[in-house]
């Protein structure tokens, strides 16, 4: 798995723009640094603010973290 191929495509243009105040969802370093918080919010369904991620998408993010967040 890699951030570029598997994780970055999970985030839409509008996700990135909306979250710009806190971190850059298309930045490897930012997503890695906030990974636990991001996982918590997509798991509890409070982010993104306008939809809930499918279990399939959450699984990709979880697996990426389990592999040590490879770039
Ligand atoms: C997959 C996409 C998204 C992820 C992973 C995400 C993740 C997060 C996280 C982790 C926080 C907490 C930040 C902190 O406490 O420092 C947050 C806050 C926030 N996000 Fe998002 N976000 C996403 C999309 C969006 C979208 C589409 C909106 C649309 C308005 C949005 C609006 C907000 C707002 C207003 C807050 C601050 C209030 C709160 O913590 O609930 N986010 N988001």
PDB file of N, CA and C and ligand atoms in Angstrom:
ATOM      1  N   UNK A   1       0.842  -1.198   0.000  1.00  0.00           N
ATOM      2  CA  UNK A   1       0.000   0.000   0.000  1.00  0.00           C
ATOM      3  C   UNK A   1       0.873   1.243   0.000  1.00  0.00           C
ATOM      4  N   UNK A   2       0.320   2.333  -0.489  1.00  0.00           N
ATOM      5  CA  UNK A   2       1.060   3.590  -0.419  1.00  0.00           C
ATOM      6  C   UNK A   2       0.086   4.754  -0.247  1.00  0.00           C
ATOM      7  N   UNK A   3       0.614   5.845   0.308  1.00  0.00           N
ATOM      8  CA  UNK A   3      -0.228   7.034   0.475  1.00  0.00           C
ATOM      9  C   UNK A   3      -0.690   7.523  -0.889  1.00  0.00           C
ATOM     10  N   UNK A   4       0.254   7.618  -1.827  1.00  0.00           N
ATOM     11  CA  UNK A   4      -0.052   8.181  -3.142  1.00  0.00           C
ATOM     12  C   UNK A   4      -1.110   7.380  -3.903  1.00  0.00           C
ATOM     13  N   UNK A   5      -0.978   6.058  -3.891  1.00  0.00           N
ATOM     14  CA  UNK A   5      -1.878   5.223  -4.702  1.00  0.00           C
ATOM     15  C   UNK A   5      -3.182   4.850  -3.996  1.00  0.00           C
ATOM     16  N   UNK A   6      -3.152   4.672  -2.682  1.00  0.00           N
ATOM     17  CA  UNK A   6      -4.322   4.140  -1.978  1.00  0.00           C
ATOM     18  C   UNK A   6      -5.058   5.139  -1.095  1.00  0.00           C
ATOM     19  N   UNK A   7      -4.324   5.998  -0.403  1.00  0.00           N
ATOM     20  CA  UNK A   7      -4.950   6.861   0.605  1.00  0.00           C
ATOM     21  C   UNK A   7      -5.329   8.243   0.063  1.00  0.00           C
ATOM     22  N   UNK A   8      -4.426   8.882  -0.644  1.00  0.00           N
ATOM     23  CA  UNK A   8      -4.724  10.226  -1.169  1.00  0.00           C
ATOM     24  C   UNK A   8      -6.001  10.261  -2.015  1.00  0.00           C
ATOM     25  N   UNK A   9      -6.235   9.236  -2.886  1.00  0.00           N
ATOM     26  CA  UNK A   9      -7.461   9.243  -3.694  1.00  0.00           C
ATOM     27  C   UNK A   9      -8.755   9.127  -2.881  1.00  0.00           C
ATOM     28  N   UNK A  10      -8.656   8.782  -1.595  1.00  0.00           N
ATOM     29  CA  UNK A  10      -9.860   8.699  -0.755  1.00  0.00           C
ATOM     30  C   UNK A  10     -10.418  10.094  -0.462  1.00  0.00           C
ATOM     31  N   UNK A  11      -9.552  11.105  -0.536  1.00  0.00           N
ATOM     32  CA  UNK A  11      -9.946  12.464  -0.176  1.00  0.00           C
ATOM     33  C   UNK A  11     -10.309  13.291  -1.402  1.00  0.00           C
ATOM     34  N   UNK A  12     -11.532  13.837  -1.404  1.00  0.00           N
ATOM     35  CA  UNK A  12     -12.008  14.653  -2.512  1.00  0.00           C
ATOM     36  C   UNK A  12     -11.402  16.049  -2.441  1.00  0.00           C
ATOM     37  N   UNK A  13     -11.521  16.733  -3.551  1.00  0.00           N
ATOM     38  CA  UNK A  13     -11.085  18.124  -3.640  1.00  0.00           C
ATOM     39  C   UNK A  13     -11.734  18.957  -2.523  1.00  0.00           C
ATOM     40  N   UNK A  14     -13.053  18.751  -2.332  1.00  0.00           N
ATOM     41  CA  UNK A  14     -13.774  19.543  -1.322  1.00  0.00           C
ATOM     42  C   UNK A  14     -13.409  19.144   0.111  1.00  0.00           C
ATOM     43  N   UNK A  15     -12.979  17.897   0.308  1.00  0.00           N
ATOM     44  CA  UNK A  15     -12.498  17.500   1.637  1.00  0.00           C
ATOM     45  C   UNK A  15     -11.243  18.301   1.965  1.00  0.00           C
ATOM     46  N   UNK A  16     -10.362  18.332   0.982  1.00  0.00           N
ATOM     47  CA  UNK A  16      -9.101  19.025   1.176  1.00  0.00           C
ATOM     48  C   UNK A  16      -9.324  20.514   1.453  1.00  0.00           C
ATOM     49  N   UNK A  17     -10.215  21.128   0.652  1.00  0.00           N
ATOM     50  CA  UNK A  17     -10.490  22.560   0.811  1.00  0.00           C
ATOM     51  C   UNK A  17     -11.142  22.851   2.166  1.00  0.00           C
ATOM     52  N   UNK A  18     -12.076  21.985   2.580  1.00  0.00           N
ATOM     53  CA  UNK A  18     -12.791  22.207   3.844  1.00  0.00           C
ATOM     54  C   UNK A  18     -11.879  22.055   5.056  1.00  0.00           C
ATOM     55  N   UNK A  19     -10.887  21.159   4.951  1.00  0.00           N
ATOM     56  CA  UNK A  19     -10.029  20.865   6.089  1.00  0.00           C
ATOM     57  C   UNK A  19      -8.738  21.649   6.101  1.00  0.00           C
ATOM     58  N   UNK A  20      -8.603  22.535   5.145  1.00  0.00           N
ATOM     59  CA  UNK A  20      -7.413  23.358   4.988  1.00  0.00           C
ATOM     60  C   UNK A  20      -7.025  24.106   6.273  1.00  0.00           C
ATOM     61  N   UNK A  21      -8.022  24.446   7.118  1.00  0.00           N
ATOM     62  CA  UNK A  21      -7.734  25.194   8.354  1.00  0.00           C
ATOM     63  C   UNK A  21      -6.951  24.358   9.368  1.00  0.00           C
ATOM     64  N   UNK A  22      -7.036  23.023   9.232  1.00  0.00           N
ATOM     65  CA  UNK A  22      -6.401  22.150  10.222  1.00  0.00           C
ATOM     66  C   UNK A  22      -5.177  21.413   9.668  1.00  0.00           C
ATOM     67  N   UNK A  23      -5.319  20.848   8.455  1.00  0.00           N
ATOM     68  CA  UNK A  23      -4.221  20.103   7.815  1.00  0.00           C
ATOM     69  C   UNK A  23      -4.555  19.902   6.343  1.00  0.00           C
ATOM     70  N   UNK A  24      -3.550  19.463   5.579  1.00  0.00           N
ATOM     71  CA  UNK A  24      -3.719  19.251   4.141  1.00  0.00           C
ATOM     72  C   UNK A  24      -3.908  17.752   3.890  1.00  0.00           C
ATOM     73  N   UNK A  25      -5.123  17.368   3.485  1.00  0.00           N
ATOM     74  CA  UNK A  25      -5.434  15.947   3.287  1.00  0.00           C
ATOM     75  C   UNK A  25      -4.712  15.327   2.097  1.00  0.00           C
ATOM     76  N   UNK A  26      -4.094  16.136   1.273  1.00  0.00           N
ATOM     77  CA  UNK A  26      -3.305  15.594   0.159  1.00  0.00           C
ATOM     78  C   UNK A  26      -1.811  15.596   0.476  1.00  0.00           C
ATOM     79  N   UNK A  27      -1.467  15.928   1.728  1.00  0.00           N
ATOM     80  CA  UNK A  27      -0.062  15.933   2.140  1.00  0.00           C
ATOM     81  C   UNK A  27       0.246  14.687   2.960  1.00  0.00           C
ATOM     82  N   UNK A  28       1.231  13.925   2.510  1.00  0.00           N
ATOM     83  CA  UNK A  28       1.613  12.702   3.226  1.00  0.00           C
ATOM     84  C   UNK A  28       1.934  13.002   4.688  1.00  0.00           C
ATOM     85  N   UNK A  29       2.764  14.017   4.925  1.00  0.00           N
ATOM     86  CA  UNK A  29       3.184  14.323   6.289  1.00  0.00           C
ATOM     87  C   UNK A  29       2.019  14.736   7.184  1.00  0.00           C
ATOM     88  N   UNK A  30       1.111  15.536   6.654  1.00  0.00           N
ATOM     89  CA  UNK A  30      -0.042  15.993   7.439  1.00  0.00           C
ATOM     90  C   UNK A  30      -0.972  14.832   7.781  1.00  0.00           C
ATOM     91  N   UNK A  31      -1.249  13.969   6.795  1.00  0.00           N
ATOM     92  CA  UNK A  31      -2.170  12.854   7.037  1.00  0.00           C
ATOM     93  C   UNK A  31      -1.533  11.850   7.995  1.00  0.00           C
ATOM     94  N   UNK A  32      -0.246  11.610   7.845  1.00  0.00           N
ATOM     95  CA  UNK A  32       0.443  10.694   8.752  1.00  0.00           C
ATOM     96  C   UNK A  32       0.397  11.234  10.187  1.00  0.00           C
ATOM     97  N   UNK A  33       0.674  12.515  10.341  1.00  0.00           N
ATOM     98  CA  UNK A  33       0.705  13.123  11.673  1.00  0.00           C
ATOM     99  C   UNK A  33      -0.674  13.117  12.346  1.00  0.00           C
ATOM    100  N   UNK A  34      -1.748  13.176  11.541  1.00  0.00           N
ATOM    101  CA  UNK A  34      -3.111  13.240  12.095  1.00  0.00           C
ATOM    102  C   UNK A  34      -3.908  11.957  11.855  1.00  0.00           C
ATOM    103  N   UNK A  35      -3.211  10.868  11.515  1.00  0.00           N
ATOM    104  CA  UNK A  35      -3.882   9.630  11.093  1.00  0.00           C
ATOM    105  C   UNK A  35      -4.873   9.098  12.131  1.00  0.00           C
ATOM    106  N   UNK A  36      -4.482   9.067  13.392  1.00  0.00           N
ATOM    107  CA  UNK A  36      -5.367   8.505  14.422  1.00  0.00           C
ATOM    108  C   UNK A  36      -6.654   9.329  14.537  1.00  0.00           C
ATOM    109  N   UNK A  37      -6.512  10.648  14.494  1.00  0.00           N
ATOM    110  CA  UNK A  37      -7.665  11.554  14.585  1.00  0.00           C
ATOM    111  C   UNK A  37      -8.564  11.423  13.357  1.00  0.00           C
ATOM    112  N   UNK A  38      -7.948  11.302  12.191  1.00  0.00           N
ATOM    113  CA  UNK A  38      -8.703  11.151  10.943  1.00  0.00           C
ATOM    114  C   UNK A  38      -9.488   9.839  10.969  1.00  0.00           C
ATOM    115  N   UNK A  39      -8.827   8.754  11.384  1.00  0.00           N
ATOM    116  CA  UNK A  39      -9.507   7.455  11.441  1.00  0.00           C
ATOM    117  C   UNK A  39     -10.701   7.522  12.398  1.00  0.00           C
ATOM    118  N   UNK A  40     -10.486   8.162  13.539  1.00  0.00           N
ATOM    119  CA  UNK A  40     -11.558   8.279  14.535  1.00  0.00           C
ATOM    120  C   UNK A  40     -12.784   8.977  13.939  1.00  0.00           C
ATOM    121  N   UNK A  41     -12.549  10.046  13.185  1.00  0.00           N
ATOM    122  CA  UNK A  41     -13.675  10.826  12.638  1.00  0.00           C
ATOM    123  C   UNK A  41     -14.381  10.122  11.476  1.00  0.00           C
ATOM    124  N   UNK A  42     -13.629   9.396  10.634  1.00  0.00           N
ATOM    125  CA  UNK A  42     -14.324   8.676   9.549  1.00  0.00           C
ATOM    126  C   UNK A  42     -15.039   7.437  10.111  1.00  0.00           C
ATOM    127  N   UNK A  43     -14.479   6.851  11.172  1.00  0.00           N
ATOM    128  CA  UNK A  43     -15.133   5.692  11.805  1.00  0.00           C
ATOM    129  C   UNK A  43     -16.424   6.098  12.506  1.00  0.00           C
ATOM    130  N   UNK A  44     -16.402   7.222  13.226  1.00  0.00           N
ATOM    131  CA  UNK A  44     -17.621   7.605  13.955  1.00  0.00           C
ATOM    132  C   UNK A  44     -18.614   8.342  13.046  1.00  0.00           C
ATOM    133  N   UNK A  45     -18.215   8.557  11.779  1.00  0.00           N
ATOM    134  CA  UNK A  45     -19.139   9.118  10.795  1.00  0.00           C
ATOM    135  C   UNK A  45     -19.331  10.621  10.865  1.00  0.00           C
ATOM    136  N   UNK A  46     -18.501  11.319  11.666  1.00  0.00           N
ATOM    137  CA  UNK A  46     -18.647  12.775  11.767  1.00  0.00           C
ATOM    138  C   UNK A  46     -17.845  13.517  10.692  1.00  0.00           C
ATOM    139  N   UNK A  47     -16.977  12.794   9.968  1.00  0.00           N
ATOM    140  CA  UNK A  47     -16.240  13.377   8.841  1.00  0.00           C
ATOM    141  C   UNK A  47     -16.210  12.375   7.702  1.00  0.00           C
ATOM    142  N   UNK A  48     -16.341  12.804   6.444  1.00  0.00           N
ATOM    143  CA  UNK A  48     -16.633  14.168   6.012  1.00  0.00           C
ATOM    144  C   UNK A  48     -17.991  14.650   6.549  1.00  0.00           C
ATOM    145  N   UNK A  49     -18.168  15.958   6.571  1.00  0.00           N
ATOM    146  CA  UNK A  49     -19.366  16.535   7.182  1.00  0.00           C
ATOM    147  C   UNK A  49     -20.631  16.231   6.391  1.00  0.00           C
ATOM    148  N   UNK A  50     -20.493  15.873   5.098  1.00  0.00           N
ATOM    149  CA  UNK A  50     -21.665  15.715   4.239  1.00  0.00           C
ATOM    150  C   UNK A  50     -21.956  14.280   3.805  1.00  0.00           C
ATOM    151  N   UNK A  51     -21.145  13.322   4.257  1.00  0.00           N
ATOM    152  CA  UNK A  51     -21.406  11.918   3.921  1.00  0.00           C
ATOM    153  C   UNK A  51     -20.655  11.019   4.888  1.00  0.00           C
ATOM    154  N   UNK A  52     -20.980   9.728   4.837  1.00  0.00           N
ATOM    155  CA  UNK A  52     -20.279   8.760   5.681  1.00  0.00           C
ATOM    156  C   UNK A  52     -19.454   7.849   4.785  1.00  0.00           C
ATOM    157  N   UNK A  53     -18.235   7.599   5.185  1.00  0.00           N
ATOM    158  CA  UNK A  53     -17.395   6.698   4.389  1.00  0.00           C
ATOM    159  C   UNK A  53     -17.937   5.272   4.457  1.00  0.00           C
ATOM    160  N   UNK A  54     -17.784   4.528   3.335  1.00  0.00           N
ATOM    161  CA  UNK A  54     -18.134   3.109   3.313  1.00  0.00           C
ATOM    162  C   UNK A  54     -17.101   2.345   4.147  1.00  0.00           C
ATOM    163  N   UNK A  55     -17.485   1.166   4.603  1.00  0.00           N
ATOM    164  CA  UNK A  55     -16.567   0.328   5.370  1.00  0.00           C
ATOM    165  C   UNK A  55     -15.329   0.009   4.530  1.00  0.00           C
ATOM    166  N   UNK A  56     -15.521  -0.099   3.218  1.00  0.00           N
ATOM    167  CA  UNK A  56     -14.429  -0.378   2.287  1.00  0.00           C
ATOM    168  C   UNK A  56     -13.353   0.722   2.331  1.00  0.00           C
ATOM    169  N   UNK A  57     -13.787   1.970   2.315  1.00  0.00           N
ATOM    170  CA  UNK A  57     -12.842   3.097   2.373  1.00  0.00           C
ATOM    171  C   UNK A  57     -12.138   3.145   3.725  1.00  0.00           C
ATOM    172  N   UNK A  58     -12.917   2.927   4.790  1.00  0.00           N
ATOM    173  CA  UNK A  58     -12.325   2.961   6.138  1.00  0.00           C
ATOM    174  C   UNK A  58     -11.264   1.872   6.273  1.00  0.00           C
ATOM    175  N   UNK A  59     -11.553   0.704   5.684  1.00  0.00           N
ATOM    176  CA  UNK A  59     -10.631  -0.429   5.744  1.00  0.00           C
ATOM    177  C   UNK A  59      -9.291  -0.100   5.074  1.00  0.00           C
ATOM    178  N   UNK A  60      -9.354   0.600   3.945  1.00  0.00           N
ATOM    179  CA  UNK A  60      -8.123   0.987   3.250  1.00  0.00           C
ATOM    180  C   UNK A  60      -7.274   1.875   4.162  1.00  0.00           C
ATOM    181  N   UNK A  61      -7.918   2.847   4.809  1.00  0.00           N
ATOM    182  CA  UNK A  61      -7.169   3.763   5.689  1.00  0.00           C
ATOM    183  C   UNK A  61      -6.589   3.006   6.894  1.00  0.00           C
ATOM    184  N   UNK A  62      -7.411   2.120   7.462  1.00  0.00           N
ATOM    185  CA  UNK A  62      -6.977   1.329   8.619  1.00  0.00           C
ATOM    186  C   UNK A  62      -5.788   0.437   8.257  1.00  0.00           C
ATOM    187  N   UNK A  63      -5.859  -0.229   7.100  1.00  0.00           N
ATOM    188  CA  UNK A  63      -4.774  -1.117   6.657  1.00  0.00           C
ATOM    189  C   UNK A  63      -3.494  -0.328   6.423  1.00  0.00           C
ATOM    190  N   UNK A  64      -3.639   0.861   5.840  1.00  0.00           N
ATOM    191  CA  UNK A  64      -2.479   1.714   5.581  1.00  0.00           C
ATOM    192  C   UNK A  64      -1.797   2.077   6.899  1.00  0.00           C
ATOM    193  N   UNK A  65      -2.583   2.420   7.921  1.00  0.00           N
ATOM    194  CA  UNK A  65      -2.018   2.733   9.240  1.00  0.00           C
ATOM    195  C   UNK A  65      -1.338   1.512   9.846  1.00  0.00           C
ATOM    196  N   UNK A  66      -1.989   0.346   9.686  1.00  0.00           N
ATOM    197  CA  UNK A  66      -1.444  -0.894  10.253  1.00  0.00           C
ATOM    198  C   UNK A  66      -0.097  -1.245   9.625  1.00  0.00           C
ATOM    199  N   UNK A  67       0.102  -0.813   8.371  1.00  0.00           N
ATOM    200  CA  UNK A  67       1.375  -1.072   7.683  1.00  0.00           C
ATOM    201  C   UNK A  67       2.426  -0.017   8.019  1.00  0.00           C
ATOM    202  N   UNK A  68       2.084   0.918   8.909  1.00  0.00           N
ATOM    203  CA  UNK A  68       3.047   1.931   9.320  1.00  0.00           C
ATOM    204  C   UNK A  68       3.026   3.173   8.452  1.00  0.00           C
ATOM    205  N   UNK A  69       1.904   3.445   7.785  1.00  0.00           N
ATOM    206  CA  UNK A  69       1.731   4.644   6.957  1.00  0.00           C
ATOM    207  C   UNK A  69       2.807   4.803   5.880  1.00  0.00           C
ATOM    208  N   UNK A  70       2.976   3.807   4.996  1.00  0.00           N
ATOM    209  CA  UNK A  70       3.980   3.938   3.932  1.00  0.00           C
ATOM    210  C   UNK A  70       3.655   5.080   2.969  1.00  0.00           C
ATOM    211  N   UNK A  71       4.673   5.848   2.534  1.00  0.00           N
ATOM    212  CA  UNK A  71       4.455   6.966   1.618  1.00  0.00           C
ATOM    213  C   UNK A  71       4.009   6.498   0.237  1.00  0.00           C
TER     214      UNK A  71
HETATM  215  C1  LIG B   1     -12.557  12.595   4.464  1.00  0.00           C
HETATM  216  C2  LIG B   1     -12.648  13.923   4.610  1.00  0.00           C
HETATM  217  C3  LIG B   1     -12.448  14.600   5.933  1.00  0.00           C
HETATM  218  C4  LIG B   1     -11.673  14.215   6.995  1.00  0.00           C
HETATM  219  C5  LIG B   1     -10.773  12.992   7.119  1.00  0.00           C
HETATM  220  C6  LIG B   1     -11.861  15.217   8.041  1.00  0.00           C
HETATM  221  C7  LIG B   1     -11.254  15.158   9.292  1.00  0.00           C
HETATM  222  C8  LIG B   1     -11.442  16.064  10.305  1.00  0.00           C
HETATM  223  C9  LIG B   1     -10.790  16.018  11.587  1.00  0.00           C
HETATM  224  C10 LIG B   1      -9.773  14.952  12.012  1.00  0.00           C
HETATM  225  C11 LIG B   1     -11.225  17.073  12.300  1.00  0.00           C
HETATM  226  C12 LIG B   1     -10.785  17.473  13.690  1.00  0.00           C
HETATM  227  C13 LIG B   1      -9.657  18.489  13.561  1.00  0.00           C
HETATM  228  C14 LIG B   1      -9.049  18.887  14.874  1.00  0.00           C
HETATM  229  O1  LIG B   1      -9.664  18.679  15.926  1.00  0.00           O
HETATM  230  O2  LIG B   1      -7.918  19.408  14.822  1.00  0.00           O
HETATM  231  C15 LIG B   1     -12.165  17.810  11.482  1.00  0.00           C
HETATM  232  C16 LIG B   1     -12.833  18.970  11.847  1.00  0.00           C
HETATM  233  C17 LIG B   1     -13.705  19.667  11.046  1.00  0.00           C
HETATM  234  N1  LIG B   1     -14.057  19.368   9.738  1.00  0.00           N
HETATM  235 FE1  LIG B   1     -13.399  17.778   8.659  1.00  0.00          FE
HETATM  236  N2  LIG B   1     -12.720  16.187   7.587  1.00  0.00           N
HETATM  237  C18 LIG B   1     -13.104  15.841   6.311  1.00  0.00           C
HETATM  238  C19 LIG B   1     -13.987  16.540   5.495  1.00  0.00           C
HETATM  239  C20 LIG B   1     -14.678  17.669   5.864  1.00  0.00           C
HETATM  240  C21 LIG B   1     -15.688  18.313   5.042  1.00  0.00           C
HETATM  241  C22 LIG B   1     -16.150  17.859   3.658  1.00  0.00           C
HETATM  242  C23 LIG B   1     -16.140  19.368   5.752  1.00  0.00           C
HETATM  243  C24 LIG B   1     -17.231  20.267   5.245  1.00  0.00           C
HETATM  244  C25 LIG B   1     -17.643  21.364   5.812  1.00  0.00           C
HETATM  245  C26 LIG B   1     -15.418  19.399   7.035  1.00  0.00           C
HETATM  246  C27 LIG B   1     -15.579  20.328   8.050  1.00  0.00           C
HETATM  247  C28 LIG B   1     -14.969  20.295   9.298  1.00  0.00           C
HETATM  248  C29 LIG B   1     -15.203  21.269  10.360  1.00  0.00           C
HETATM  249  C30 LIG B   1     -16.163  22.458  10.272  1.00  0.00           C
HETATM  250  C31 LIG B   1     -14.414  20.868  11.450  1.00  0.00           C
HETATM  251  C32 LIG B   1     -14.299  21.543  12.831  1.00  0.00           C
HETATM  252  C33 LIG B   1     -15.420  21.144  13.716  1.00  0.00           C
HETATM  253  C34 LIG B   1     -15.300  19.716  14.143  1.00  0.00           C
HETATM  254  O3  LIG B   1     -14.241  19.324  14.692  1.00  0.00           O
HETATM  255  O4  LIG B   1     -16.234  18.960  13.899  1.00  0.00           O
HETATM  256  N3  LIG B   1     -14.540  18.344   7.052  1.00  0.00           N
HETATM  257  N4  LIG B   1     -12.279  17.167  10.271  1.00  0.00           N
END
